[in-house]
Tab-separated table of C-alpha atoms in Angstrom:
chain	number	residue	atom	x	y	z
A	65	MET	CA	90.336	70.237	-126.207
A	66	ALA	CA	87.246	68.659	-127.665
A	67	ASN	CA	84.796	71.003	-129.346
A	68	ILE	CA	81.088	70.721	-128.539
A	69	VAL	CA	79.492	71.873	-131.792
A	70	GLY	CA	75.922	71.947	-130.489
A	71	GLY	CA	72.892	69.895	-129.609
A	72	TYR	CA	70.279	67.998	-131.609
A	73	PHE	CA	67.041	66.986	-129.929
A	74	THR	CA	64.195	64.943	-131.375
A	75	SER	CA	61.274	62.704	-130.591
A	76	HIS	CA	62.008	59.023	-131.159
A	77	VAL	CA	58.671	57.171	-131.213
A	78	PRO	CA	58.788	53.754	-132.934
A	79	ALA	CA	56.111	54.798	-135.440
A	80	ILE	CA	58.730	57.099	-137.037
A	81	GLY	CA	60.690	53.969	-137.893
A	82	GLY	CA	57.584	52.472	-139.450
A	83	ALA	CA	57.033	55.600	-141.544
A	84	ILE	CA	60.658	55.498	-142.757
A	85	GLN	CA	60.327	51.783	-143.562
A	86	ARG	CA	57.192	52.412	-145.637
A	87	GLY	CA	58.580	55.526	-147.316
A	88	ASP	CA	55.776	57.626	-145.835
A	89	GLN	CA	57.886	60.719	-145.116
A	90	GLN	CA	55.964	62.887	-147.578
A	91	SER	CA	52.484	61.627	-146.711
A	92	GLU	CA	50.053	64.207	-145.379
A	93	TYR	CA	50.238	62.675	-141.906
A	94	TRP	CA	54.034	62.541	-141.627
A	95	LYS	CA	55.283	65.446	-143.771
A	96	PRO	CA	55.004	68.132	-141.058
A	97	PHE	CA	57.315	66.056	-138.831
A	98	PHE	CA	59.845	65.058	-141.493
A	99	ASP	CA	59.973	68.647	-142.820
A	100	GLY	CA	61.961	69.435	-139.684
A	101	PHE	CA	64.940	67.348	-140.796
A	102	PRO	CA	66.459	69.049	-143.874
A	103	PRO	CA	67.642	71.903	-141.600
A	104	VAL	CA	68.993	69.358	-139.090
A	105	ARG	CA	70.932	67.577	-141.830
A	106	GLN	CA	72.294	70.846	-143.207
A	107	TRP	CA	73.406	71.925	-139.767
A	108	LEU	CA	75.086	68.572	-139.142
A	109	ALA	CA	76.836	68.772	-142.514
A	110	ASP	CA	78.143	72.237	-141.603
A	111	ALA	CA	79.044	71.384	-138.010
A	112	ALA	CA	80.748	68.136	-139.082
A	113	PRO	CA	80.746	66.308	-135.738
A	114	ASP	CA	82.713	63.078	-135.465
A	115	VAL	CA	81.404	61.951	-132.067
A	116	ALA	CA	77.856	61.879	-130.681
A	117	VAL	CA	77.129	61.779	-126.958
A	118	VAL	CA	73.518	60.669	-126.741
A	119	PHE	CA	71.117	60.845	-123.794
A	120	TYR	CA	68.221	58.459	-124.349
A	121	ASN	CA	66.057	55.925	-122.545
A	122	ASP	CA	65.907	52.186	-123.121
A	123	HIS	CA	62.467	50.660	-123.712
A	124	GLY	CA	63.220	47.104	-122.686
A	125	LEU	CA	65.875	46.051	-125.179
A	126	ASN	CA	69.015	46.154	-123.048
A	127	PHE	CA	67.654	46.844	-119.573
A	128	PHE	CA	64.911	45.023	-117.703
A	129	LEU	CA	63.469	45.490	-114.229
A	130	ASP	CA	65.846	42.878	-112.777
A	131	ALA	CA	68.570	45.542	-112.837
A	132	MET	CA	67.531	49.052	-113.785
A	133	PRO	CA	70.278	51.671	-113.660
A	134	THR	CA	69.298	55.278	-113.112
A	135	PHE	CA	72.190	56.475	-115.278
A	136	ALA	CA	74.111	54.047	-117.505
A	137	VAL	CA	77.117	55.050	-119.595
A	138	GLY	CA	78.213	52.889	-122.507
A	139	ALA	CA	81.897	51.998	-122.656
A	140	ALA	CA	81.844	49.660	-125.626
A	141	ALA	CA	83.756	49.617	-128.893
A	142	ARG	CA	80.544	48.704	-130.692
A	143	TYR	CA	76.821	49.005	-129.994
A	144	ASP	CA	74.193	46.904	-131.746
A	145	ASN	CA	70.494	47.403	-132.170
A	146	ALA	CA	68.355	44.244	-132.113
A	147	ASP	CA	64.809	42.947	-132.485
A	148	GLU	CA	62.622	44.893	-130.056
A	149	GLY	CA	59.620	42.658	-130.591
A	150	TRP	CA	57.266	45.033	-132.339
A	151	GLY	CA	58.295	44.783	-135.959
A	152	LEU	CA	60.835	47.546	-136.513
A	153	PRO	CA	63.779	46.700	-138.751
A	154	VAL	CA	67.068	46.059	-136.962
A	155	TYR	CA	69.105	49.219	-137.388
A	156	LYS	CA	72.783	49.671	-138.160
A	157	SER	CA	75.401	49.141	-135.486
A	158	PHE	CA	77.393	52.009	-133.986
A	159	VAL	CA	81.126	52.369	-133.482
A	160	GLY	CA	81.928	53.403	-129.930
A	161	HIS	CA	84.643	55.585	-128.449
A	162	PRO	CA	85.724	53.636	-125.365
A	163	ASN	CA	88.515	56.018	-124.389
A	164	LEU	CA	86.122	58.955	-124.294
A	165	SER	CA	83.534	56.806	-122.491
A	166	TRP	CA	86.005	55.950	-119.741
A	167	HIS	CA	87.066	59.582	-119.480
A	168	LEU	CA	83.414	60.518	-118.960
A	169	ILE	CA	82.923	57.736	-116.428
A	170	GLU	CA	86.011	58.766	-114.463
A	171	ALA	CA	84.864	62.391	-114.461
A	172	LEU	CA	81.267	61.573	-113.562
A	173	VAL	CA	82.159	59.343	-110.628
A	174	ASP	CA	84.688	61.924	-109.495
A	175	ALA	CA	81.823	64.441	-109.573
A	176	GLU	CA	79.800	61.993	-107.405
A	177	PHE	CA	77.495	60.665	-110.108
A	178	ASP	CA	77.556	56.950	-109.340
A	179	VAL	CA	76.853	55.716	-112.853
A	180	THR	CA	76.539	52.176	-114.150
A	181	THR	CA	79.186	51.312	-116.729
A	182	CYS	CA	78.310	49.087	-119.678
A	183	GLN	CA	80.965	47.374	-121.761
A	184	LYS	CA	78.166	45.542	-123.541
A	185	MET	CA	75.029	47.515	-124.282
A	186	MET	CA	72.403	47.130	-126.983
A	187	VAL	CA	70.812	50.399	-128.035
A	188	ASP	CA	67.177	50.624	-129.057
A	189	HIS	CA	65.019	52.713	-131.397
A	190	ALA	CA	65.354	55.694	-129.058
A	191	LEU	CA	68.922	55.981	-130.279
A	192	SER	CA	68.656	54.518	-133.789
A	193	ILE	CA	65.675	56.539	-135.019
A	194	PRO	CA	67.248	59.943	-134.321
A	195	PHE	CA	70.304	58.760	-136.287
A	196	GLU	CA	68.126	57.488	-139.148
A	197	LEU	CA	66.418	60.884	-139.222
A	198	ALA	CA	69.685	62.813	-139.147
A	199	TRP	CA	71.700	60.708	-141.590
A	200	PRO	CA	69.118	58.855	-143.706
A	201	ASP	CA	71.312	57.751	-146.606
A	202	VAL	CA	74.571	56.571	-145.080
A	203	ASP	CA	76.005	53.058	-145.067
A	204	GLN	CA	77.674	53.667	-141.737
A	205	TRP	CA	77.165	56.380	-139.168
A	206	PRO	CA	79.554	59.304	-139.603
A	207	VAL	CA	80.056	59.695	-135.837
A	208	ARG	CA	81.327	57.480	-133.057
A	209	LEU	CA	78.939	56.995	-130.167
A	210	VAL	CA	78.926	57.417	-126.414
A	211	PRO	CA	75.414	56.465	-125.207
A	212	ILE	CA	74.049	57.523	-121.828
A	213	ALA	CA	70.789	55.871	-120.801
A	214	ILE	CA	68.496	57.528	-118.248
A	215	ASN	CA	65.825	55.504	-116.469
A	216	THR	CA	62.399	56.782	-117.503
A	217	VAL	CA	60.619	53.479	-116.827
A	218	GLN	CA	60.760	52.570	-113.153
A	219	PHE	CA	59.899	55.176	-110.529
A	220	PRO	CA	61.575	56.715	-108.685
A	221	LEU	CA	63.051	58.454	-111.725
A	222	PRO	CA	65.899	60.932	-111.410
A	223	SER	CA	64.756	64.506	-110.963
A	224	PRO	CA	65.015	67.104	-113.725
A	225	ARG	CA	67.519	68.938	-111.516
A	226	ARG	CA	69.689	65.830	-111.223
A	227	CYS	CA	69.527	65.226	-114.968
A	228	LEU	CA	70.590	68.795	-115.710
A	229	ALA	CA	73.462	68.382	-113.256
A	230	LEU	CA	74.450	65.080	-114.906
A	231	GLY	CA	74.476	66.786	-118.272
A	232	ARG	CA	76.562	69.668	-116.946
A	233	ALA	CA	79.074	67.178	-115.544
A	234	VAL	CA	79.207	65.396	-118.903
A	235	GLY	CA	79.772	68.719	-120.629
A	236	ALA	CA	82.578	69.640	-118.251
A	237	ALA	CA	84.188	66.249	-118.871
A	238	LEU	CA	83.922	66.672	-122.635
A	239	ARG	CA	85.565	70.085	-122.436
A	240	SER	CA	88.430	68.593	-120.439
A	241	TRP	CA	89.019	65.789	-122.985
A	242	PRO	CA	92.383	66.451	-124.639
A	243	GLY	CA	91.360	65.095	-128.051
A	244	ASP	CA	90.323	67.343	-130.908
A	245	GLU	CA	86.993	65.610	-131.595
A	246	ARG	CA	83.989	67.611	-132.714
A	247	ILE	CA	81.130	66.458	-130.513
A	248	VAL	CA	77.387	66.745	-131.044
A	249	VAL	CA	75.223	66.208	-127.976
A	250	ILE	CA	71.899	64.506	-128.680
A	251	GLY	CA	68.805	64.243	-126.477
A	252	THR	CA	65.964	62.007	-127.628
A	253	GLY	CA	62.328	61.357	-126.763
A	254	GLY	CA	59.251	63.362	-125.833
A	255	LEU	CA	57.625	65.656	-125.985
A	256	SER	CA	54.326	65.236	-124.140
A	257	HIS	CA	52.668	61.857	-124.481
A	258	GLN	CA	51.101	59.133	-122.394
A	259	LEU	CA	50.493	55.615	-123.622
A	260	GLU	CA	48.798	53.977	-120.686
A	261	GLY	CA	45.797	54.305	-118.458
A	262	ALA	CA	42.549	56.198	-118.725
A	263	ARG	CA	44.599	59.298	-119.631
A	264	ALA	CA	46.174	57.546	-122.670
A	265	GLY	CA	46.454	60.006	-125.535
A	266	PHE	CA	47.213	62.921	-123.221
A	267	MET	CA	49.365	65.666	-124.742
A	268	ASN	CA	50.125	69.123	-123.363
A	269	PRO	CA	51.256	71.768	-125.876
A	270	ASP	CA	51.414	74.391	-123.111
A	271	TYR	CA	54.037	72.436	-121.172
A	272	ASP	CA	55.865	71.545	-124.392
A	273	ARG	CA	56.017	75.228	-125.240
A	274	PHE	CA	57.392	75.991	-121.797
A	275	CYS	CA	60.159	73.456	-122.397
A	276	LEU	CA	60.951	74.659	-125.910
A	277	ASP	CA	60.922	78.324	-124.895
A	278	HIS	CA	63.387	77.778	-122.034
A	279	LEU	CA	65.634	75.052	-123.450
A	280	ALA	CA	68.145	77.371	-125.091
A	281	ASP	CA	68.559	80.162	-122.551
A	282	ASP	CA	67.144	79.039	-119.222
A	283	PRO	CA	67.190	75.249	-118.913
A	284	ALA	CA	67.155	75.579	-115.131
A	285	ALA	CA	63.514	76.630	-115.510
A	286	LEU	CA	62.765	73.025	-116.463
A	287	THR	CA	64.112	71.855	-113.128
A	288	ALA	CA	61.516	73.745	-111.094
A	289	HIS	CA	59.212	70.722	-111.389
A	290	SER	CA	59.656	67.424	-109.608
A	291	VAL	CA	59.768	64.403	-111.897
A	292	GLU	CA	56.276	63.449	-110.742
A	293	GLN	CA	55.059	66.912	-111.694
A	294	VAL	CA	56.689	66.385	-115.087
A	295	ALA	CA	54.778	63.114	-115.437
A	296	GLU	CA	51.583	65.000	-114.686
A	297	LEU	CA	52.410	67.864	-117.075
A	298	ALA	CA	54.004	65.902	-119.911
A	299	GLY	CA	52.432	62.463	-119.536
A	300	THR	CA	54.052	59.323	-118.236
A	301	GLN	CA	56.191	58.893	-121.353
A	302	GLY	CA	56.649	62.640	-121.689
A	303	VAL	CA	59.137	62.268	-118.841
A	304	GLU	CA	61.577	61.515	-121.644
A	305	ILE	CA	62.151	65.278	-121.528
A	306	LEU	CA	64.752	64.238	-118.922
A	307	ASN	CA	66.974	63.223	-121.842
A	308	TRP	CA	66.600	66.679	-123.375
A	309	ILE	CA	67.361	68.366	-120.062
A	310	ALA	CA	70.534	66.321	-119.596
A	311	ALA	CA	71.646	66.967	-123.169
A	312	ARG	CA	71.065	70.696	-122.729
A	313	GLY	CA	73.155	70.565	-119.579
A	314	ALA	CA	76.047	69.064	-121.522
A	315	LEU	CA	76.069	72.110	-123.807
A	316	GLY	CA	77.188	74.144	-120.816
A	317	ASP	CA	76.027	77.340	-119.194
A	318	ALA	CA	76.688	79.590	-122.183
A	319	ARG	CA	73.710	80.911	-124.100
A	320	GLN	CA	72.626	78.841	-127.067
A	321	THR	CA	71.155	79.900	-130.371
A	322	MET	CA	68.035	78.073	-131.554
A	323	VAL	CA	69.105	77.031	-135.063
A	324	MET	CA	65.778	75.404	-135.801
A	325	ARG	CA	62.714	74.164	-134.033
A	326	ASN	CA	59.830	72.045	-135.290
A	327	TYR	CA	56.720	71.109	-133.330
A	328	HIS	CA	53.872	68.993	-134.606
A	329	VAL	CA	50.874	67.280	-133.026
A	330	PRO	CA	50.405	64.363	-133.295
A	331	ILE	CA	52.715	61.653	-134.546
A	332	SER	CA	51.377	58.379	-133.237
A	333	ASN	CA	50.253	59.293	-129.691
A	334	THR	CA	52.942	61.917	-129.278
A	335	ALA	CA	53.476	65.651	-129.536
A	336	ALA	CA	56.656	65.661	-131.614
A	337	ALA	CA	59.480	68.163	-131.550
A	338	THR	CA	62.878	68.596	-133.148
A	339	VAL	CA	65.420	71.242	-132.120
A	340	VAL	CA	68.984	72.190	-132.960
A	341	LEU	CA	70.975	74.450	-130.628
A	342	GLU	CA	74.481	75.776	-131.112
A	343	PRO	CA	76.662	77.991	-128.954
A	344	ALA	CA	75.679	81.638	-129.367
B	162	MET	CA	53.823	61.616	-100.658
B	163	ARG	CA	53.022	60.268	-104.109
B	164	ARG	CA	51.119	62.690	-106.298
B	165	SER	CA	47.757	61.531	-107.562
B	166	ILE	CA	47.458	62.067	-111.313
B	167	PRO	CA	44.029	61.452	-112.845
B	168	GLY	CA	43.860	58.411	-115.115
B	169	THR	CA	47.453	57.570	-114.326
B	170	ALA	CA	49.324	55.129	-112.122
B	171	LEU	CA	53.030	55.882	-111.871
B	172	PHE	CA	55.028	52.674	-112.291
B	173	ASP	CA	56.522	52.579	-108.821
B	174	GLY	CA	58.057	49.839	-106.752
B	175	GLU	CA	54.714	48.410	-105.697
B	176	LEU	CA	53.517	48.054	-109.292
B	177	ALA	CA	56.902	46.766	-110.435
B	178	GLU	CA	56.856	44.080	-107.752
B	179	ARG	CA	53.284	43.098	-108.612
B	180	GLY	CA	54.011	42.972	-112.339
B	181	PHE	CA	57.460	41.397	-112.432
B	182	ALA	CA	56.418	38.049	-113.941
B	183	LEU	CA	54.147	39.633	-116.546
B	184	ASN	CA	56.798	42.163	-117.530
B	185	ALA	CA	59.493	39.470	-117.621
B	186	MET	CA	57.365	37.481	-120.047
B	187	CYS	CA	56.893	40.550	-122.231
B	188	PHE	CA	60.635	41.273	-122.127
B	189	SER	CA	61.215	37.757	-123.478
B	190	PHE	CA	59.301	38.727	-126.623
B	191	ASN	CA	62.361	40.535	-127.956
B	192	ASP	CA	63.244	37.047	-129.217
B	193	ALA	CA	61.242	35.836	-132.228
B	194	ALA	CA	61.426	32.228	-131.024
B	195	ASN	CA	59.761	33.251	-127.767
B	196	ARG	CA	57.029	35.097	-129.635
B	197	ALA	CA	56.355	31.933	-131.613
B	198	ALA	CA	56.337	29.835	-128.452
B	199	PHE	CA	53.776	32.163	-126.890
B	200	LEU	CA	51.508	31.972	-129.922
B	201	ALA	CA	51.787	28.178	-129.981
B	202	ASP	CA	50.663	27.819	-126.346
B	203	GLU	CA	49.675	31.116	-124.734
B	204	ASP	CA	48.630	29.841	-121.344
B	205	GLY	CA	51.522	27.407	-121.103
B	206	TYR	CA	53.947	30.227	-121.883
B	207	CYS	CA	52.308	32.448	-119.251
B	208	ARG	CA	52.608	29.664	-116.666
B	209	LYS	CA	56.264	29.135	-117.526
B	210	PHE	CA	56.895	32.734	-116.466
B	211	GLY	CA	54.837	32.312	-113.302
B	212	LEU	CA	52.076	34.758	-114.132
B	213	THR	CA	49.343	35.040	-111.538
B	214	THR	CA	45.807	33.926	-112.289
B	215	ALA	CA	44.783	37.566	-112.714
B	216	GLN	CA	47.673	38.225	-115.086
B	217	ARG	CA	46.930	35.100	-117.154
B	218	GLY	CA	43.281	36.088	-117.343
B	219	ALA	CA	44.133	39.612	-118.441
B	220	VAL	CA	46.418	38.306	-121.183
B	221	ALA	CA	43.828	35.777	-122.376
B	222	ALA	CA	41.136	38.460	-122.474
B	223	ARG	CA	43.440	41.074	-124.130
B	224	ASP	CA	42.331	43.276	-121.233
B	225	VAL	CA	44.921	46.065	-121.220
B	226	PRO	CA	43.599	47.940	-118.166
B	227	ALA	CA	43.684	44.652	-116.228
B	228	MET	CA	47.262	44.040	-117.374
B	229	LEU	CA	48.233	47.498	-116.087
B	230	ALA	CA	46.402	46.911	-112.810
B	231	ALA	CA	48.322	43.643	-112.480
B	232	GLY	CA	51.596	45.540	-112.689
B	233	GLY	CA	52.230	45.491	-116.417
B	234	ASN	CA	54.382	48.347	-117.680
B	235	VAL	CA	53.472	49.763	-121.049
B	236	TYR	CA	57.052	49.698	-122.370
B	237	TYR	CA	57.030	45.914	-121.989
B	238	LEU	CA	53.323	45.342	-122.696
B	239	ALA	CA	53.912	47.001	-126.072
B	240	LYS	CA	55.908	43.927	-127.067
B	241	LEU	CA	52.927	41.692	-126.262
B	242	ALA	CA	50.660	44.126	-128.082
B	243	GLY	CA	52.893	43.767	-131.133
B	244	ILE	CA	52.364	40.004	-131.151
B	245	LEU	CA	48.628	40.575	-130.934
B	246	GLY	CA	48.783	43.036	-133.841
B	247	LEU	CA	47.885	46.042	-131.697
B	248	ASN	CA	49.637	49.405	-132.003
B	249	VAL	CA	49.590	52.222	-129.467
B	250	GLN	CA	46.430	53.731	-130.935
B	251	ASP	CA	44.694	50.371	-130.502
B	252	LEU	CA	45.954	50.286	-126.914
B	253	GLY	CA	44.728	53.838	-126.358
B	254	ALA	CA	41.278	52.974	-127.643
B	255	LEU	CA	41.106	49.877	-125.442
B	256	GLN	CA	42.026	51.908	-122.367
B	257	THR	CA	39.793	54.897	-122.930
B	258	GLY	CA	36.616	53.197	-124.081
B	259	ARG	CA	36.844	54.723	-127.540
B	260	THR	CA	36.911	53.111	-130.952
B	261	VAL	CA	40.304	53.275	-132.648
B	262	ALA	CA	38.909	55.857	-135.079
B	263	GLU	CA	37.652	57.963	-132.185
B	264	PHE	CA	40.971	57.700	-130.377
B	265	LYS	CA	42.924	58.729	-133.482
B	266	ALA	CA	40.519	61.622	-134.025
B	267	MET	CA	41.089	62.742	-130.448
B	268	LEU	CA	44.862	62.789	-131.047
B	269	VAL	CA	44.509	64.809	-134.244
B	270	ALA	CA	42.044	67.165	-132.559
B	271	ALA	CA	44.772	68.110	-130.080
B	272	ARG	CA	46.416	70.029	-132.925
B	273	ALA	CA	43.680	72.644	-132.668
B	274	GLY	CA	45.079	73.613	-129.271
B	275	VAL	CA	48.533	74.360	-130.663
B	276	ASP	CA	49.336	78.073	-130.933
B	277	PRO	CA	50.590	79.005	-134.439
B	278	ASP	CA	53.710	80.474	-132.842
B	279	LEU	CA	54.470	77.036	-131.441
B	280	GLY	CA	53.448	74.697	-134.251
B	281	GLY	CA	55.418	74.097	-137.405
B	282	LEU	CA	58.986	74.675	-138.495
B	283	HIS	CA	60.826	77.753	-137.270
B	284	LEU	CA	64.339	78.576	-138.453
B	285	GLY	CA	66.507	80.715	-136.194
B	286	PRO	CA	69.122	83.314	-137.042
B	287	GLY	CA	71.787	80.672	-136.515
B	288	SER	CA	70.532	78.522	-139.369
B	289	SER	CA	72.128	78.602	-142.779
B	290	GLY	CA	68.771	79.717	-144.151
B	291	SER	CA	67.185	83.103	-143.736
B	292	ALA	CA	65.573	84.658	-140.710
B	293	ARG	CA	62.980	82.920	-138.621
B	294	GLN	CA	60.120	81.768	-140.771
B	295	ARG	CA	57.180	79.457	-140.632
B	296	GLU	CA	56.894	76.795	-143.244
B	297	THR	CA	53.635	75.098	-142.453
B	298	ALA	CA	50.288	76.807	-142.308
């Protein structure tokens, strides 16, 4: 039976990639954010996962509005990053785990989640930057990847309740996988931020705190809001908290210990957070 | 019924339908050759993607609020902004009537509203370090 070692959650804004590229991690502006990662790296070194199941959202690299899946599960042997158009370096490719992907897909559809399956799927900065932050000095990623993309672009978006249920179904499928893999679940994006409109620059530390305070022990609290209420509370890009909610769901119903938590305002236009949870 | 959020238009089906051509053009900017083609002949490139008169005018004027009103989605518009040398703080300033310096100052000022128990690095009992502590002042 596969072993879920815990969850790693972090903001993924493109500006982080710019800071890494420039070597700005210790600058006054960026240090409070990057200071959150030595404990993440130590925890990952101790937990020694060999597979990552990652909930993230695509920003217009792989998916466009011509065909926008609500939930898309990668089933590829390899995932590439590519030019996203705004100057980030192209990040390293990922090795997939197609057998585990298909196991998840079978289990999810059996549980009545009608997911889109992707045998070819480019992954964007929302997936690459959390890996760059977690494993900054490696030539190849130490984990194989199963990516799960959640639509946070085109309303109607899935509800927080549905995302938690998706995550729980993923977790149940992982626990039923007969392999002996050590699996880290990753949720990327957020926290509160809004890029567009007259409310651009909106952040909401009170809502972020609500999310951080309930993530470990009462994730269902995050499902009390509709997704439109989340957009109001967290900002229109703050709805990326859906990825965190799904990832928390995959950790299962057991209580989780907060290994570390870092919160800093702002990076770019975003209230940034990083969290590690492990089974209590 | 759709919630009304001040200063915010949720990117719903109506906006997506209105903005499809503009967003499709922006999506094409993942390709460096397409970015170069746009810069070589902006209006011609806009016409190739079938942008409306309003959308072409908004692009020509670098009018971000008009691009949003014409159905542009910020995830895709960001790729156009990159070509124009604008980052998300520049976009924020353009949309809120602030200078870029004022917009950045507004973002930093939000830190003042962060409770010390929330902000900074906290290590839990499950970490390989010691008990919960705060690193940053």
